[in-house]
Amino acid sequence: MAASRAGPVELGFAELAPAWRLRSEQFPSKVYAPLPGRADAFHRGIFLFCCREPPCCSGLRVFRNQLPRKNDFYSYEPPSENPSPETESLCLQLKSGAHLCRVCGCLGPKTCSRCHKVYYCSKEHQTLDWRLGHKQACAQPDHLDHIIPDHNFLFPEFEIVIETEDEILPEVVEKEDYSELIGSMGEALEEELDSMAKHESREDKIFQKFKTQIALEPEQILRYGRGIAPIWISGENIPQEKDIPDCPCGAKRIFEFQVMPQLLNYLKADRLGKSIDWGILAVFTCAESCSLGIGYTEEFVWRQDVTNTP
């Protein structure tokens, strides 16, 4: 885990949007994170998966996907007569397009044998989609591109709108903490307040800092800042450097973004009747944003629970 740096934080907020706008080809919201010391920019995506059956595995996995840094082949044709295997493979993918599962959005190698217009990751998702509308839509293949499937068994979908966080000065934080303490004590004596401050636990201070940090924008579901320090909700289970594994390329991993517990309210996870919960999901990615070939590179996510917060 590389050293943290100061920098602006981008906040993500969930907003309702029409279903057509949330399709992958629309890509309504973007966060650009140029690498320090590099003039070249490249498209890069990070995908966080949360398993609905957490006892069967760790429950969380995160993957990074990106184009090579030298993107001089937007015509989808190799830029030279002797392209590298990586460039040639990528150009082929761009020309043909990657087929995604109509239900979940993962890679869809299977297609409907009747219309050959929609794709699925598995027989199970094809069966679900058939029962929930594709059986009727399949008879009108010319209109399939304009039909938005309504899969109410999935989590609700929202657009994530990005805003830059206003800076909170340290003296403001200290003043707010003190005002809250005064208000809760009424007419307590000054020496009693001093005594309380001395015995305030590290846990209390970390949770108070978390509350103060999000107070101005309590609806935030995501905090993005590549290379900055995350804000923790609890003093327990904070990772040390040894807890964050290095990237397979040999580089350290750095913090990139965190998912806030407010997202659970939007997902309506309680309706599943299963334990899907977290305090903070902190995602760490390769500091060099290395290219390990075409496809997806697994990164690291740290889960901090809230069971012991005050």
Short mmCIF file of C-alpha atoms in Angstrom, two decimals:
data_model
loop_
_atom_site.label_atom_id
_atom_site.label_comp_id
_atom_site.label_asym_id
_atom_site.label_seq_id
_atom_site.Cartn_x
_atom_site.Cartn_y
_atom_site.Cartn_z
CA MET A 1 0.00 0.00 0.00
CA ALA A 2 1.71 3.18 -1.21
CA ALA A 3 1.79 6.38 0.84
CA SER A 4 -1.34 8.56 0.70
CA ARG A 5 -1.39 12.03 -0.75
CA ALA A 6 -3.69 15.01 -0.38
CA GLY A 7 -5.99 15.83 -3.26
CA PRO A 8 -9.56 16.60 -4.33
CA VAL A 9 -12.26 14.06 -3.62
CA GLU A 10 -15.03 13.31 -6.10
CA LEU A 11 -18.34 12.37 -4.51
CA GLY A 12 -20.87 10.07 -6.15
CA PHE A 13 -24.63 10.43 -5.68
CA ALA A 14 -27.34 8.03 -6.84
CA GLU A 15 -29.98 9.62 -9.07
CA LEU A 16 -32.94 8.10 -10.85
CA ALA A 17 -32.64 8.00 -14.62
CA PRO A 18 -34.69 6.49 -17.45
CA ALA A 19 -33.78 2.90 -18.20
CA TRP A 20 -32.46 3.66 -21.69
CA ARG A 21 -29.94 6.11 -20.23
CA LEU A 22 -28.44 3.45 -17.97
CA ARG A 23 -27.52 1.10 -20.81
CA SER A 24 -23.79 0.52 -21.11
CA GLU A 25 -23.44 2.21 -24.48
CA GLN A 26 -24.72 5.48 -23.03
CA PHE A 27 -22.02 5.58 -20.30
CA PRO A 28 -23.69 8.63 -18.69
CA SER A 29 -21.16 9.41 -15.96
CA LYS A 30 -17.38 9.34 -16.01
CA VAL A 31 -14.57 10.10 -13.57
CA TYR A 32 -11.22 10.95 -15.13
CA ALA A 33 -8.12 10.23 -13.05
CA PRO A 34 -4.94 11.22 -14.95
CA LEU A 35 -1.83 9.50 -13.67
CA PRO A 36 0.70 11.89 -12.04
CA GLY A 37 3.70 12.52 -14.26
CA ARG A 38 2.07 11.05 -17.38
CA ALA A 39 0.63 13.00 -20.27
CA ASP A 40 -1.02 9.98 -21.88
CA ALA A 41 -4.61 9.24 -21.03
CA PHE A 42 -6.46 5.99 -21.52
CA HIS A 43 -9.91 4.59 -20.88
CA ARG A 44 -10.09 2.57 -17.72
CA GLY A 45 -12.94 0.92 -15.86
CA ILE A 46 -13.26 -0.66 -12.42
CA PHE A 47 -16.02 -3.14 -11.62
CA LEU A 48 -17.00 -4.09 -8.07
CA PHE A 49 -19.06 -7.26 -7.59
CA CYS A 50 -20.98 -8.12 -4.44
CA CYS A 51 -22.09 -11.73 -4.11
CA ARG A 52 -25.67 -12.27 -2.97
CA GLU A 53 -24.56 -15.45 -1.17
CA PRO A 54 -21.67 -14.14 0.96
CA PRO A 55 -21.14 -17.33 3.02
CA CYS A 56 -20.00 -19.16 -0.13
CA CYS A 57 -16.98 -16.90 -0.70
CA SER A 58 -15.40 -13.63 0.41
CA GLY A 59 -18.48 -11.94 -1.08
CA LEU A 60 -16.58 -9.14 -2.84
CA ARG A 61 -14.37 -8.99 -5.92
CA VAL A 62 -13.07 -6.05 -7.92
CA PHE A 63 -11.65 -6.01 -11.45
CA ARG A 64 -9.85 -3.39 -13.57
CA ASN A 65 -10.13 -3.14 -17.33
CA GLN A 66 -8.37 -0.63 -19.62
CA LEU A 67 -7.19 0.10 -23.11
CA PRO A 68 -3.43 0.24 -23.80
CA ARG A 69 -1.93 3.68 -23.20
CA LYS A 70 -1.06 4.12 -26.89
CA ASN A 71 -4.51 4.33 -28.43
CA ASP A 72 -3.64 5.30 -31.99
CA PHE A 73 -6.01 2.80 -33.59
CA TYR A 74 -9.47 4.26 -33.06
CA SER A 75 -10.22 3.32 -36.69
CA TYR A 76 -10.31 -0.26 -35.33
CA GLU A 77 -7.55 -1.19 -37.77
CA PRO A 78 -4.00 -2.06 -36.65
CA PRO A 79 -1.78 1.07 -36.91
CA SER A 80 1.03 -0.79 -38.68
CA GLU A 81 1.64 -3.73 -40.99
CA ASN A 82 3.14 -5.74 -38.13
CA PRO A 83 0.99 -5.01 -35.05
CA SER A 84 1.70 -6.66 -31.75
CA PRO A 85 -0.60 -9.58 -30.80
CA GLU A 86 -2.13 -7.39 -28.06
CA THR A 87 -2.97 -4.57 -30.49
CA GLU A 88 -4.33 -6.94 -33.15
CA SER A 89 -6.54 -8.73 -30.62
CA LEU A 90 -7.90 -5.48 -29.23
CA CYS A 91 -8.68 -4.12 -32.72
CA LEU A 92 -10.60 -7.31 -33.47
CA GLN A 93 -12.63 -6.92 -30.29
CA LEU A 94 -13.39 -3.28 -31.06
CA LYS A 95 -14.54 -4.16 -34.56
CA SER A 96 -16.79 -7.02 -33.51
CA GLY A 97 -17.94 -5.63 -30.17
CA ALA A 98 -18.08 -7.55 -26.90
CA HIS A 99 -21.39 -9.31 -26.35
CA LEU A 100 -22.77 -8.84 -22.85
CA CYS A 101 -25.41 -10.79 -20.96
CA ARG A 102 -28.81 -9.14 -21.33
CA VAL A 103 -29.58 -9.92 -17.70
CA CYS A 104 -26.47 -9.11 -15.66
CA GLY A 105 -24.06 -7.36 -18.04
CA CYS A 106 -21.26 -9.91 -17.75
CA LEU A 107 -19.60 -11.45 -20.80
CA GLY A 108 -22.27 -13.22 -22.86
CA PRO A 109 -20.91 -16.04 -25.03
CA LYS A 110 -24.34 -17.65 -25.45
CA THR A 111 -27.01 -16.30 -27.82
CA CYS A 112 -30.72 -16.84 -28.29
CA SER A 113 -31.02 -19.64 -30.86
CA ARG A 114 -34.23 -18.14 -32.21
CA CYS A 115 -33.47 -14.47 -32.90
CA HIS A 116 -29.65 -14.45 -32.55
CA LYS A 117 -29.96 -10.85 -31.34
CA VAL A 118 -29.45 -11.13 -27.57
CA TYR A 119 -26.70 -12.74 -25.50
CA TYR A 120 -26.39 -14.39 -22.10
CA CYS A 121 -23.70 -15.51 -19.69
CA SER A 122 -25.51 -18.73 -18.78
CA LYS A 123 -28.51 -20.90 -19.47
CA GLU A 124 -30.03 -19.79 -16.15
CA HIS A 125 -30.09 -16.11 -17.15
CA GLN A 126 -31.43 -16.97 -20.59
CA THR A 127 -34.28 -18.90 -18.95
CA LEU A 128 -35.06 -16.00 -16.61
CA ASP A 129 -35.12 -13.50 -19.45
CA TRP A 130 -37.31 -15.77 -21.57
CA ARG A 131 -39.94 -15.99 -18.82
CA LEU A 132 -39.81 -12.27 -18.07
CA GLY A 133 -40.42 -10.87 -21.52
CA HIS A 134 -38.01 -12.09 -24.16
CA LYS A 135 -40.45 -14.79 -25.26
CA GLN A 136 -42.73 -12.04 -26.63
CA ALA A 137 -39.95 -9.70 -27.77
CA CYS A 138 -38.13 -12.46 -29.61
CA ALA A 139 -40.91 -12.51 -32.22
CA GLN A 140 -40.03 -8.90 -33.11
CA PRO A 141 -36.23 -9.04 -33.61
CA ASP A 142 -36.15 -5.73 -35.51
CA HIS A 143 -37.27 -3.91 -32.37
CA LEU A 144 -35.06 -5.67 -29.83
CA ASP A 145 -32.49 -2.85 -29.76
CA HIS A 146 -35.21 -0.46 -28.56
CA ILE A 147 -36.70 -2.72 -25.89
CA ILE A 148 -35.35 -2.24 -22.36
CA PRO A 149 -35.73 -5.43 -20.29
CA ASP A 150 -37.41 -5.00 -16.93
CA HIS A 151 -35.64 -7.41 -14.59
CA ASN A 152 -37.12 -6.63 -11.20
CA PHE A 153 -35.20 -9.50 -9.59
CA LEU A 154 -31.99 -7.45 -9.92
CA PHE A 155 -30.94 -4.60 -7.67
CA PRO A 156 -32.39 -1.19 -8.66
CA GLU A 157 -30.16 0.77 -11.04
CA PHE A 158 -29.21 4.42 -10.72
CA GLU A 159 -26.99 6.90 -12.45
CA ILE A 160 -24.03 7.99 -10.32
CA VAL A 161 -23.65 11.77 -10.58
CA ILE A 162 -20.23 13.15 -9.65
CA GLU A 163 -19.47 16.35 -7.71
CA THR A 164 -16.23 17.62 -6.18
CA GLU A 165 -16.25 17.70 -2.39
CA ASP A 166 -15.89 21.06 -0.66
CA GLU A 167 -12.81 21.18 1.53
CA ILE A 168 -13.42 21.02 5.29
CA LEU A 169 -10.80 22.94 7.23
CA PRO A 170 -9.33 21.26 10.35
CA GLU A 171 -10.38 24.14 12.60
CA VAL A 172 -13.98 23.72 11.44
CA VAL A 173 -13.90 20.03 12.29
CA GLU A 174 -12.49 20.78 15.74
CA LYS A 175 -15.10 23.47 16.35
CA GLU A 176 -17.96 21.18 15.31
CA ASP A 177 -16.68 18.42 17.58
CA TYR A 178 -16.44 20.78 20.52
CA SER A 179 -19.87 22.31 19.87
CA GLU A 180 -21.47 18.87 19.77
CA LEU A 181 -19.80 17.93 23.03
CA ILE A 182 -20.92 21.16 24.73
CA GLY A 183 -24.46 20.72 23.50
CA SER A 184 -24.67 17.20 24.84
CA MET A 185 -23.39 18.16 28.28
CA GLY A 186 -25.52 21.19 28.97
CA GLU A 187 -23.93 23.03 31.90
CA ALA A 188 -21.18 20.55 32.69
CA LEU A 189 -18.09 21.97 34.31
CA GLU A 190 -15.02 22.71 32.20
CA GLU A 191 -12.87 20.25 34.11
CA GLU A 192 -15.40 17.50 33.48
CA LEU A 193 -15.21 18.21 29.74
CA ASP A 194 -11.43 18.05 29.88
CA SER A 195 -11.62 14.73 31.67
CA MET A 196 -13.98 13.35 29.05
CA ALA A 197 -11.69 14.48 26.23
CA LYS A 198 -8.75 12.68 27.82
CA HIS A 199 -10.69 9.45 28.05
CA GLU A 200 -12.23 9.67 24.58
CA SER A 201 -11.34 6.49 22.78
CA ARG A 202 -9.65 6.26 19.39
CA GLU A 203 -12.83 4.55 18.19
CA ASP A 204 -14.94 7.59 19.14
CA LYS A 205 -12.57 9.99 17.37
CA ILE A 206 -12.52 8.01 14.13
CA PHE A 207 -16.28 7.67 14.03
CA GLN A 208 -16.71 11.36 14.85
CA LYS A 209 -14.32 12.28 12.04
CA PHE A 210 -16.33 10.10 9.67
CA LYS A 211 -19.60 11.78 10.67
CA THR A 212 -18.13 15.27 10.31
CA GLN A 213 -16.60 14.48 6.93
CA ILE A 214 -19.89 13.34 5.40
CA ALA A 215 -22.16 15.80 7.23
CA LEU A 216 -22.25 18.30 4.36
CA GLU A 217 -23.24 15.61 1.84
CA PRO A 218 -24.92 12.82 3.81
CA GLU A 219 -26.38 11.15 0.69
CA GLN A 220 -23.00 10.34 -0.88
CA ILE A 221 -22.64 6.70 -1.91
CA LEU A 222 -19.09 6.87 -3.27
CA ARG A 223 -15.85 8.77 -2.59
CA TYR A 224 -13.22 8.78 -5.33
CA GLY A 225 -9.65 10.03 -4.93
CA ARG A 226 -6.82 7.99 -6.40
CA GLY A 227 -3.90 7.93 -3.98
CA ILE A 228 -5.61 9.77 -1.11
CA ALA A 229 -6.43 8.29 2.29
CA PRO A 230 -9.87 6.74 2.80
CA ILE A 231 -12.09 7.79 5.68
CA TRP A 232 -12.87 4.89 7.99
CA ILE A 233 -16.10 4.40 9.86
CA SER A 234 -14.53 2.51 12.76
CA GLY A 235 -11.25 2.25 14.61
CA GLU A 236 -11.34 -1.52 14.23
CA ASN A 237 -10.21 -3.52 11.21
CA ILE A 238 -8.27 -0.71 9.55
CA PRO A 239 -5.76 -2.32 7.17
CA GLN A 240 -2.03 -1.98 7.57
CA GLU A 241 0.34 -1.83 4.62
CA LYS A 242 1.07 -5.56 4.93
CA ASP A 243 -2.65 -6.29 4.59
CA ILE A 244 -2.86 -4.84 1.06
CA PRO A 245 -1.22 -7.27 -1.38
CA ASP A 246 1.01 -5.93 -4.15
CA CYS A 247 -0.16 -6.11 -7.74
CA PRO A 248 1.11 -9.19 -9.66
CA CYS A 249 3.25 -6.77 -11.72
CA GLY A 250 5.23 -5.99 -8.55
CA ALA A 251 3.89 -2.47 -7.94
CA LYS A 252 2.21 -1.38 -4.72
CA ARG A 253 -1.53 -0.93 -4.64
CA ILE A 254 -2.99 2.44 -3.69
CA PHE A 255 -6.43 3.50 -2.53
CA GLU A 256 -8.71 4.58 -5.37
CA PHE A 257 -12.29 4.84 -4.12
CA GLN A 258 -14.64 3.72 -1.39
CA VAL A 259 -18.28 2.67 -1.40
CA MET A 260 -20.29 4.17 1.44
CA PRO A 261 -22.96 2.39 3.54
CA GLN A 262 -25.61 4.79 2.19
CA LEU A 263 -25.67 2.72 -1.01
CA LEU A 264 -27.42 -0.10 0.86
CA ASN A 265 -30.51 2.12 1.24
CA TYR A 266 -30.78 2.50 -2.52
CA LEU A 267 -30.20 -1.19 -3.25
CA LYS A 268 -32.97 -2.21 -0.85
CA ALA A 269 -30.85 -5.16 0.15
CA ASP A 270 -33.12 -6.04 3.09
CA ARG A 271 -35.75 -7.42 0.71
CA LEU A 272 -33.43 -10.33 -0.09
CA GLY A 273 -33.69 -11.66 3.44
CA LYS A 274 -29.94 -12.24 3.42
CA SER A 275 -26.97 -10.59 5.06
CA ILE A 276 -25.60 -7.97 2.67
CA ASP A 277 -24.01 -5.26 4.74
CA TRP A 278 -20.85 -3.19 5.08
CA GLY A 279 -19.52 -0.08 6.72
CA ILE A 280 -16.87 0.83 4.14
CA LEU A 281 -15.72 -0.93 0.96
CA ALA A 282 -12.27 0.45 0.14
CA VAL A 283 -10.85 -0.43 -3.28
CA PHE A 284 -7.07 -0.52 -3.83
CA THR A 285 -5.59 -0.71 -7.34
CA CYS A 286 -2.16 -0.96 -8.96
CA ALA A 287 -0.22 2.27 -8.47
CA GLU A 288 1.21 1.90 -11.99
CA SER A 289 -2.17 0.96 -13.49
CA CYS A 290 -0.26 -1.77 -15.28
CA SER A 291 -1.41 -3.50 -18.41
CA LEU A 292 -1.48 -7.27 -17.94
CA GLY A 293 -2.94 -8.02 -21.34
CA ILE A 294 -6.41 -7.84 -22.82
CA GLY A 295 -9.25 -8.52 -20.40
CA TYR A 296 -9.72 -7.93 -16.70
CA THR A 297 -7.16 -7.72 -13.90
CA GLU A 298 -8.33 -8.49 -10.37
CA GLU A 299 -7.60 -5.80 -7.79
CA PHE A 300 -8.21 -5.70 -4.03
CA VAL A 301 -11.15 -4.59 -1.89
CA TRP A 302 -11.11 -4.19 1.90
CA ARG A 303 -14.38 -4.50 3.81
CA GLN A 304 -14.84 -2.70 7.11
CA ASP A 305 -17.97 -3.52 9.06
CA VAL A 306 -19.92 -1.29 11.42
CA THR A 307 -20.84 -3.73 14.18
CA ASN A 308 -18.64 -2.03 16.77
CA THR A 309 -19.19 1.64 15.90
CA PRO A 310 -20.67 3.83 18.64
#
